Coordinates of C-alpha atoms and ligand atoms in Angstrom, one line a residue:
X6 CA -21.4 -19.8 -12.2
X7 CA -21.1 -16.9 -9.9
X8 CA -17.9 -17.4 -7.9
X9 CA -18.5 -14.8 -5.2
X10 CA -19.6 -16.1 -1.8
X11 CA -21.4 -13.8 0.5
X12 CA -24.7 -12.2 1.1
X13 CA -24.2 -8.9 -0.6
X14 CA -27.2 -8.3 -2.9
X15 CA -26.5 -8.2 -6.6
X16 CA -29.0 -5.2 -7.1
X17 CA -29.7 -3.8 -10.5
X18 CA -26.0 -4.1 -11.7
X19 CA -27.0 -6.8 -14.1
X20 CA -27.9 -4.1 -16.6
X21 CA -24.9 -3.1 -18.6
X22 CA -25.1 0.6 -18.0
X23 CA -27.2 1.2 -14.9
X24 CA -25.2 1.7 -11.6
X25 CA -26.1 -0.4 -8.6
X26 CA -25.8 1.1 -5.1
X27 CA -25.0 -2.4 -3.5
X28 CA -22.0 -3.1 -5.6
X29 CA -18.5 -1.9 -4.8
X30 CA -17.8 0.8 -7.3
X31 CA -14.3 1.3 -8.5
X32 CA -13.5 4.5 -10.6
X33 CA -10.9 3.9 -13.3
X34 CA -9.5 6.2 -16.0
X35 CA -11.7 6.0 -19.1
X36 CA -8.9 6.6 -21.6
X37 CA -5.3 7.6 -21.2
X38 CA -2.1 6.2 -19.9
X39 CA -3.6 4.4 -16.9
X40 CA -6.7 3.0 -18.6
X41 CA -5.4 -0.3 -20.1
X42 CA -3.2 -1.3 -17.3
X43 CA -6.0 -0.7 -14.8
X44 CA -8.3 -2.9 -16.7
X45 CA -5.6 -5.6 -17.2
X46 CA -5.0 -5.6 -13.5
X47 CA -8.6 -6.0 -12.6
X48 CA -9.0 -8.9 -15.1
X49 CA -5.8 -10.5 -13.8
X50 CA -7.5 -10.8 -10.4
X51 CA -10.3 -12.8 -11.9
X52 CA -12.9 -10.1 -12.5
X53 CA -15.1 -10.7 -15.4
X54 CA -16.6 -7.6 -17.1
X55 CA -17.4 -6.3 -20.6
X56 CA -15.7 -3.1 -21.6
X57 CA -16.7 -1.0 -24.6
X58 CA -15.4 2.5 -25.5
X59 CA -18.0 5.1 -24.5
X60 CA -19.5 3.2 -21.7
X61 CA -19.7 4.9 -18.3
X62 CA -20.4 1.7 -16.2
X63 CA -19.4 -1.9 -16.5
X64 CA -20.8 -4.4 -14.0
X65 CA -18.7 -7.4 -13.0
X66 CA -20.5 -10.8 -13.6
X67 CA -18.6 -12.8 -11.0
X68 CA -18.0 -10.3 -8.1
X69 CA -20.3 -7.6 -6.6
X70 CA -18.4 -4.8 -8.3
X71 CA -18.9 -2.3 -11.1
X72 CA -16.4 -0.2 -12.9
X73 CA -17.0 3.6 -13.4
X74 CA -15.0 5.1 -16.3
X75 CA -14.0 8.8 -15.7
X76 CA -11.2 11.3 -16.2
X77 CA -8.3 10.5 -13.9
X78 CA -8.4 14.0 -12.4
X79 CA -12.0 13.4 -11.0
X80 CA -11.1 10.0 -9.3
X81 CA -9.9 11.3 -5.9
X82 CA -13.0 13.6 -5.5
X83 CA -15.4 10.8 -6.6
X84 CA -13.8 8.5 -3.9
X85 CA -13.8 11.3 -1.3
X86 CA -17.5 12.0 -1.9
X87 CA -18.4 8.3 -1.7
X88 CA -19.6 8.2 -5.3
X89 CA -17.0 5.5 -5.9
X90 CA -15.8 3.2 -3.1
X91 CA -12.4 2.7 -4.7
X92 CA -10.4 4.4 -7.4
X93 CA -7.2 3.9 -9.4
X94 CA -5.3 7.0 -10.1
X95 CA -1.7 8.3 -10.2
X96 CA -0.2 9.2 -6.9
X97 CA 0.5 12.6 -8.4
X98 CA -3.2 13.2 -9.0
X99 CA -4.1 12.0 -5.5
X100 CA -1.6 14.2 -3.9
X101 CA -2.5 17.2 -6.0
X102 CA -6.2 17.0 -5.3
X103 CA -5.5 16.4 -1.6
X104 CA -8.7 15.5 0.2
X105 CA -9.5 12.7 2.5
X106 CA -8.6 9.6 0.6
X107 CA -6.3 6.7 1.6
X108 CA -3.8 4.9 -0.6
X109 CA -4.5 1.2 -0.1
X110 CA -2.1 -0.4 -2.6
X111 CA 0.7 0.7 -4.9
X112 CA 0.0 -0.9 -8.3
X113 CA 3.4 -0.9 -10.1
X114 CA 2.3 0.8 -13.2
X115 CA 2.0 4.4 -14.5
X116 CA 5.5 4.9 -13.0
X117 CA 6.8 8.5 -13.4
X118 CA 8.3 11.3 -11.4
X119 CA 7.3 14.9 -11.0
X120 CA 10.5 16.8 -11.7
X121 CA 11.6 20.5 -11.7
X122 CA 13.5 21.0 -15.0
X123 CA 15.4 24.0 -16.4
X124 CA 17.0 25.0 -19.6
X125 CA 19.9 22.8 -20.4
X126 CA 23.0 25.1 -20.4
X127 CA 21.0 27.9 -18.9
X128 CA 21.9 30.0 -15.9
X129 CA 19.7 28.0 -13.4
X130 CA 21.9 25.2 -11.9
X131 CA 20.8 24.6 -8.3
X132 CA 17.5 24.6 -6.4
X133 CA 18.4 27.9 -4.7
X134 CA 18.7 29.5 -8.2
X135 CA 14.9 29.1 -8.4
X136 CA 14.4 31.8 -5.7
X137 CA 12.2 34.5 -7.2
X138 CA 11.8 32.5 -10.5
X139 CA 8.6 31.5 -12.3
X140 CA 7.9 27.7 -12.4
X141 CA 5.1 26.4 -14.7
X142 CA 3.2 23.3 -13.6
X143 CA -0.1 21.4 -13.8
X144 CA 0.6 20.3 -10.2
X145 CA 0.5 23.6 -8.3
X146 CA -0.4 22.3 -4.9
X147 CA 2.4 19.7 -4.8
X148 CA 4.9 22.3 -6.1
X149 CA 3.7 24.9 -3.5
X150 CA 4.2 22.3 -0.7
X151 CA 7.6 21.4 -2.0
X152 CA 8.9 25.0 -2.3
X153 CA 7.6 25.7 1.2
X154 CA 9.5 22.7 2.5
X155 CA 12.6 23.9 0.8
X156 CA 12.2 27.5 2.0
X157 CA 12.0 28.9 -1.6
X158 CA 10.0 31.8 -2.7
X159 CA 9.2 31.2 -6.4
X160 CA 6.2 32.0 -8.4
X161 CA 4.1 29.1 -9.4
X162 CA 2.5 29.5 -12.9
X163 CA -0.5 27.1 -13.1
X164 CA -0.9 25.7 -16.6
X165 CA -3.1 22.8 -17.7
X166 CA -1.0 21.2 -20.5
X167 CA 2.2 21.6 -22.6
X168 CA 4.2 22.7 -19.5
X169 CA 7.4 21.9 -21.2
X170 CA 7.2 24.7 -23.9
X171 CA 6.7 27.5 -21.3
X172 CA 10.4 28.4 -20.9
X173 CA 10.7 28.7 -24.8
X174 CA 7.7 31.1 -24.7
X175 CA 9.1 32.9 -21.7
X176 CA 6.0 32.2 -19.7
X177 CA 8.3 30.6 -17.1
X178 CA 11.9 30.1 -16.1
X179 CA 11.5 26.5 -15.1
X180 CA 9.0 23.7 -15.3
X181 CA 7.6 21.1 -12.9
X182 CA 6.3 18.2 -14.9
X183 CA 5.9 14.5 -15.1
X184 CA 8.7 12.6 -16.6
X185 CA 8.9 9.0 -17.5
X186 CA 11.6 8.4 -20.2
X187 CA 12.8 12.0 -20.1
X188 CA 12.7 12.5 -23.9
X189 CA 10.1 15.2 -23.8
X190 CA 12.4 17.3 -21.5
X191 CA 15.3 16.6 -23.9
X192 CA 13.3 17.5 -27.0
X193 CA 12.4 20.8 -25.4
X194 CA 16.0 21.7 -24.3
X195 CA 15.3 21.1 -20.6
X196 CA 17.2 19.1 -18.0
X197 CA 16.0 17.8 -14.7
X198 CA 17.1 19.7 -11.6
X199 CA 15.1 18.1 -8.8
X200 CA 12.6 15.3 -8.1
X201 CA 9.5 16.6 -6.3
X202 CA 7.5 13.4 -6.2
X203 CA 7.8 9.7 -7.3
X204 CA 4.5 8.4 -8.7
X205 CA 2.8 5.3 -9.8
X206 CA -0.9 4.2 -10.0
X207 CA -2.4 3.6 -6.6
X208 CA -5.6 2.1 -5.3
X209 CA -7.5 4.6 -3.1
X210 CA -10.5 4.6 -0.9
X211 CA -12.1 6.9 1.6
X212 CA -11.3 5.5 5.1
X213 CA -14.6 6.5 6.7
X214 CA -16.8 5.5 3.8
X215 CA -15.6 1.9 4.2
X216 CA -15.8 1.5 8.0
X217 CA -18.4 -0.9 9.2
X218 CA -19.9 -1.2 5.7
X219 CA -21.2 -4.3 4.2
X220 CA -18.8 -3.9 1.4
X221 CA -15.7 -4.0 3.5
X222 CA -15.0 -7.8 3.4
X223 CA -15.3 -7.7 -0.4
X224 CA -12.9 -4.8 -0.6
X225 CA -10.5 -6.8 1.5
X226 CA -10.9 -9.8 -0.8
X227 CA -10.0 -7.5 -3.7
X228 CA -7.0 -6.2 -1.9
X229 CA -5.7 -9.6 -1.1
X230 CA -6.1 -10.7 -4.7
X231 CA -4.3 -7.5 -5.9
X232 CA -1.4 -8.2 -3.6
X233 CA -1.1 -11.8 -4.8
X234 CA -1.0 -10.7 -8.4
X235 CA 1.3 -7.8 -7.9
X236 CA 3.7 -10.0 -5.9
X237 CA 3.6 -12.6 -8.6
X238 CA 4.4 -10.1 -11.4
X239 CA 7.8 -9.5 -9.8
X240 CA 8.7 -13.2 -9.8
X241 CA 9.6 -16.1 -12.2
X242 CA 9.4 -19.8 -11.4
X243 CA 12.5 -21.7 -12.2
X244 CA 12.7 -25.5 -12.6
X245 CA 16.0 -27.3 -13.2
X246 CA 17.8 -30.6 -12.9
X247 CA 20.9 -30.9 -10.8
X248 CA 23.3 -33.5 -9.4
X249 CA 22.6 -34.1 -5.8
X250 CA 26.3 -33.4 -5.1
X251 CA 26.0 -29.9 -6.5
X252 CA 23.0 -29.0 -4.4
X253 CA 24.9 -27.4 -1.5
X254 CA 26.6 -25.0 -3.9
X255 CA 23.4 -24.3 -5.9
X256 CA 21.4 -23.5 -2.7
X257 CA 23.5 -20.4 -2.2
X258 CA 22.3 -18.9 -5.5
X259 CA 18.6 -19.4 -4.8
X260 CA 17.2 -16.5 -2.8
X261 CA 16.3 -17.0 0.9
X262 CA 12.7 -15.7 0.4
X263 CA 11.7 -18.8 -1.6
X264 CA 11.8 -22.3 -0.1
X265 CA 12.8 -24.5 -3.0
X266 CA 11.0 -27.6 -3.8
X267 CA 13.5 -30.6 -4.2
X268 CA 12.2 -33.7 -6.1
X269 CA 14.2 -36.9 -6.7
X270 CA 14.6 -37.9 -10.4
X271 CA 14.6 -41.4 -11.9
X272 CA 18.1 -40.7 -13.0
X273 CA 20.4 -41.9 -10.1
X274 CA 22.1 -39.1 -8.2
X275 CA 20.0 -36.3 -9.8
X276 CA 17.2 -34.1 -8.4
X277 CA 14.8 -31.5 -9.8
X278 CA 14.7 -28.2 -8.1
X279 CA 11.8 -25.6 -8.3
X280 CA 12.1 -22.1 -6.9
X281 CA 10.6 -18.7 -7.3
X282 CA 13.1 -16.0 -7.9
X283 CA 12.8 -12.2 -8.5
X284 CA 12.2 -11.4 -12.2
X285 CA 14.9 -8.7 -12.1
X286 CA 17.6 -11.1 -11.1
X287 CA 16.4 -14.0 -13.3
X288 CA 19.1 -14.0 -16.0
X289 CA 22.0 -13.5 -13.4
X290 CA 20.5 -16.3 -11.4
X291 CA 20.3 -18.7 -14.4
X292 CA 23.8 -17.9 -15.5
X293 CA 25.1 -18.6 -12.0
X294 CA 23.0 -21.8 -11.6
X295 CA 24.4 -23.0 -15.0
X296 CA 28.0 -22.4 -13.8
X297 CA 27.3 -24.4 -10.7
X298 CA 26.0 -27.4 -12.7
X299 CA 22.2 -26.9 -13.1
X300 CA 20.8 -28.3 -16.4
X301 CA 17.5 -28.3 -18.3
X302 CA 16.5 -24.9 -16.7
X303 CA 13.0 -23.7 -17.4
X304 CA 11.7 -20.3 -16.4
X305 CA 7.9 -19.6 -16.3
X306 CA 5.8 -16.5 -15.3
X307 CA 3.9 -16.6 -12.1
X308 CA 0.3 -15.4 -12.1
X309 CA -0.7 -15.6 -8.4
X310 CA 1.5 -15.8 -5.3
X311 CA -0.2 -16.3 -2.0
X312 CA 2.3 -16.5 0.8
Ligands
LIG7 O1 -8.1 12.5 -19.9 P1 -7.6 12.3 -18.5 O2 -7.7 13.6 -17.7 O3 -8.1 11.1 -17.9 O4 -6.0 11.9 -18.7 P2 -4.7 12.9 -18.7 O5 -4.5 13.3 -20.1 O6 -4.8 13.9 -17.7 O7 -3.6 11.9 -18.1 P3 -2.7 10.8 -18.8 O8 -3.5 9.7 -19.4 O9 -1.7 11.5 -19.8 O10 -1.8 10.4 -17.6 C1 -2.5 9.7 -16.6 C2 -1.4 9.4 -15.5 O11 -0.4 8.6 -16.1 C3 -0.7 10.6 -14.9 O12 -1.5 11.3 -13.9 C4 0.5 10.0 -14.3 O13 0.2 9.4 -13.0 C5 0.8 8.8 -15.3 N1 2.0 9.0 -16.1 C6 3.0 8.2 -16.2 C7 2.2 10.1 -16.9 C8 3.4 9.8 -17.6 N2 3.9 8.6 -17.1 C9 3.9 10.8 -18.5 N3 5.0 10.6 -19.0 N4 1.4 11.2 -17.2 C10 1.9 12.1 -18.1 N5 3.2 11.9 -18.8 C11 3.5 13.0 -19.7 C12 4.2 14.2 -19.1 O14 3.2 15.1 -18.6 C13 5.0 14.8 -20.2 O15 4.2 15.5 -21.1 O16 4.4 12.5 -20.7 C14 5.4 13.5 -21.0 C15 6.7 13.1 -20.5 O17 7.0 11.7 -20.9 P4 8.5 11.3 -21.2 O18 8.4 9.8 -21.5 O19 9.0 12.0 -22.5 O20 9.4 11.6 -20.0
LIG8 ZN1 -6.3 14.1 -16.4

């Protein structure tokens, strides 16, 4: 059964590969680092679609939406031109391409930073040492802006890939590249000098394309679902049994943001407590709760969290 409620026409999107003008179109990376997480996130907000390698479009069977699979670099332009209503791309790509797109949500994956790096043990030690030097990057616009802001006059060497080997080849004195674990820099004898941009995958749209459009309420529904899932991913749900007399002490451990559920147990003097806690703090919280008398502690993941 179709779960979407509204009067948006379904159009020709029933066909597996024919685009429909009436559906919300979301551009996602076809293959690469963001592809799987983008699809997983869309599935986690209840969207049902078939995905096969090589396919350009995938219509959704339970929401007026279709996916468009493209290279990540093309996503900001497709959104700006109105070919897609929404897109998922790295903030680095969005900032690099510039253009008139709006970041609607930060999506919590594809996390990396754009860093300037220099030869480890080499003569360049501070930002000012980059004055007059060559910096290789595949993000020239972002780097230009950064250098201008810092008042540095360096030469930007634009390169499309393998940025990290340019100092070895004497093509550049420094690099400005994406870093996640830092092992690529290390392997190439480089060390980070400055962070130019923090990046993660973001949901983008063109502000004017959405205004007053029939699709807007559906886009808002998607955003609300995304926020509920993203919020939930950061939380765990804890359940435990405690002595009523220990409750005042235990209360102090459970974060203020959650309002714990307190349920009386058949066992006299005991209660069950349920509470959502931040995933990052879950082990410390469990250990502290145990010290304060909590027993039979269960922790479960949270799928959806609507405030
Ligand atoms: O084919 P298409 O054009 O779609 O993909 P692509 O090859 O251009 O991009 P892809 O799939 O490599 O990356 C897509 C997006 O993932 C980027 O735009 C970033 O937003 C994000 N991302 C997250 C990264 C990284 N982490 C990352 N580590 N993109 C690239 N890297 C590279 C980096 O360039 C360097 O070569 O990984 C290396 C460094 O990794 P560490 O772990 O050694 O530090
Ligand atoms: Zn790309």
